Amino acid sequence: MLDWFNIFLDPNTQWILFGCMLLGLGSGVIGSFAYLRKQALMGD
């Protein structure tokens, strides 16, 4: 039942997940500050 959990024990998968989490967190913070300062790039 927990065979799918073994994929998270792979170091490559851990690095990819860690990098994606950092990228998501960083872009979310920067995007929020840009939006609040009215500097957001809004498409027409």
XYZ file of C-alpha atoms in Angstrom:
44
model
C 0.000 0.000 0.000
C 2.823 2.405 0.747
C 4.872 1.450 -2.305
C 4.319 4.903 -3.796
C 6.025 6.435 -0.746
C 9.369 4.930 -1.815
C 9.648 7.482 -4.631
C 10.139 10.221 -2.013
C 13.173 8.417 -0.616
C 15.106 9.005 -3.858
C 17.578 11.914 -3.437
C 16.850 13.241 -6.935
C 13.151 13.457 -6.165
C 13.892 15.206 -2.877
C 16.054 17.843 -4.613
C 13.420 18.446 -7.276
C 10.650 18.830 -4.690
C 12.820 21.111 -2.552
C 13.675 23.287 -5.552
C 10.061 23.509 -6.668
C 8.951 24.489 -3.185
C 11.596 27.228 -2.989
C 10.664 28.506 -6.439
C 6.968 28.564 -5.575
C 7.531 30.279 -2.254
C 9.885 32.866 -3.703
C 7.715 33.724 -6.677
C 4.640 33.921 -4.463
C 6.296 36.388 -2.104
C 7.728 38.511 -4.915
C 4.441 38.438 -6.818
C 2.486 39.519 -3.751
C 4.776 42.461 -3.072
C 4.721 43.481 -6.750
C 0.923 43.347 -6.764
C 0.606 45.362 -3.561
C 2.993 48.026 -4.891
C 0.912 48.249 -8.106
C 3.824 46.969 -10.190
C 2.159 43.769 -11.332
C 2.406 42.902 -15.015
C -1.225 42.535 -15.964
C -2.075 41.405 -19.500
C -4.775 43.109 -21.542
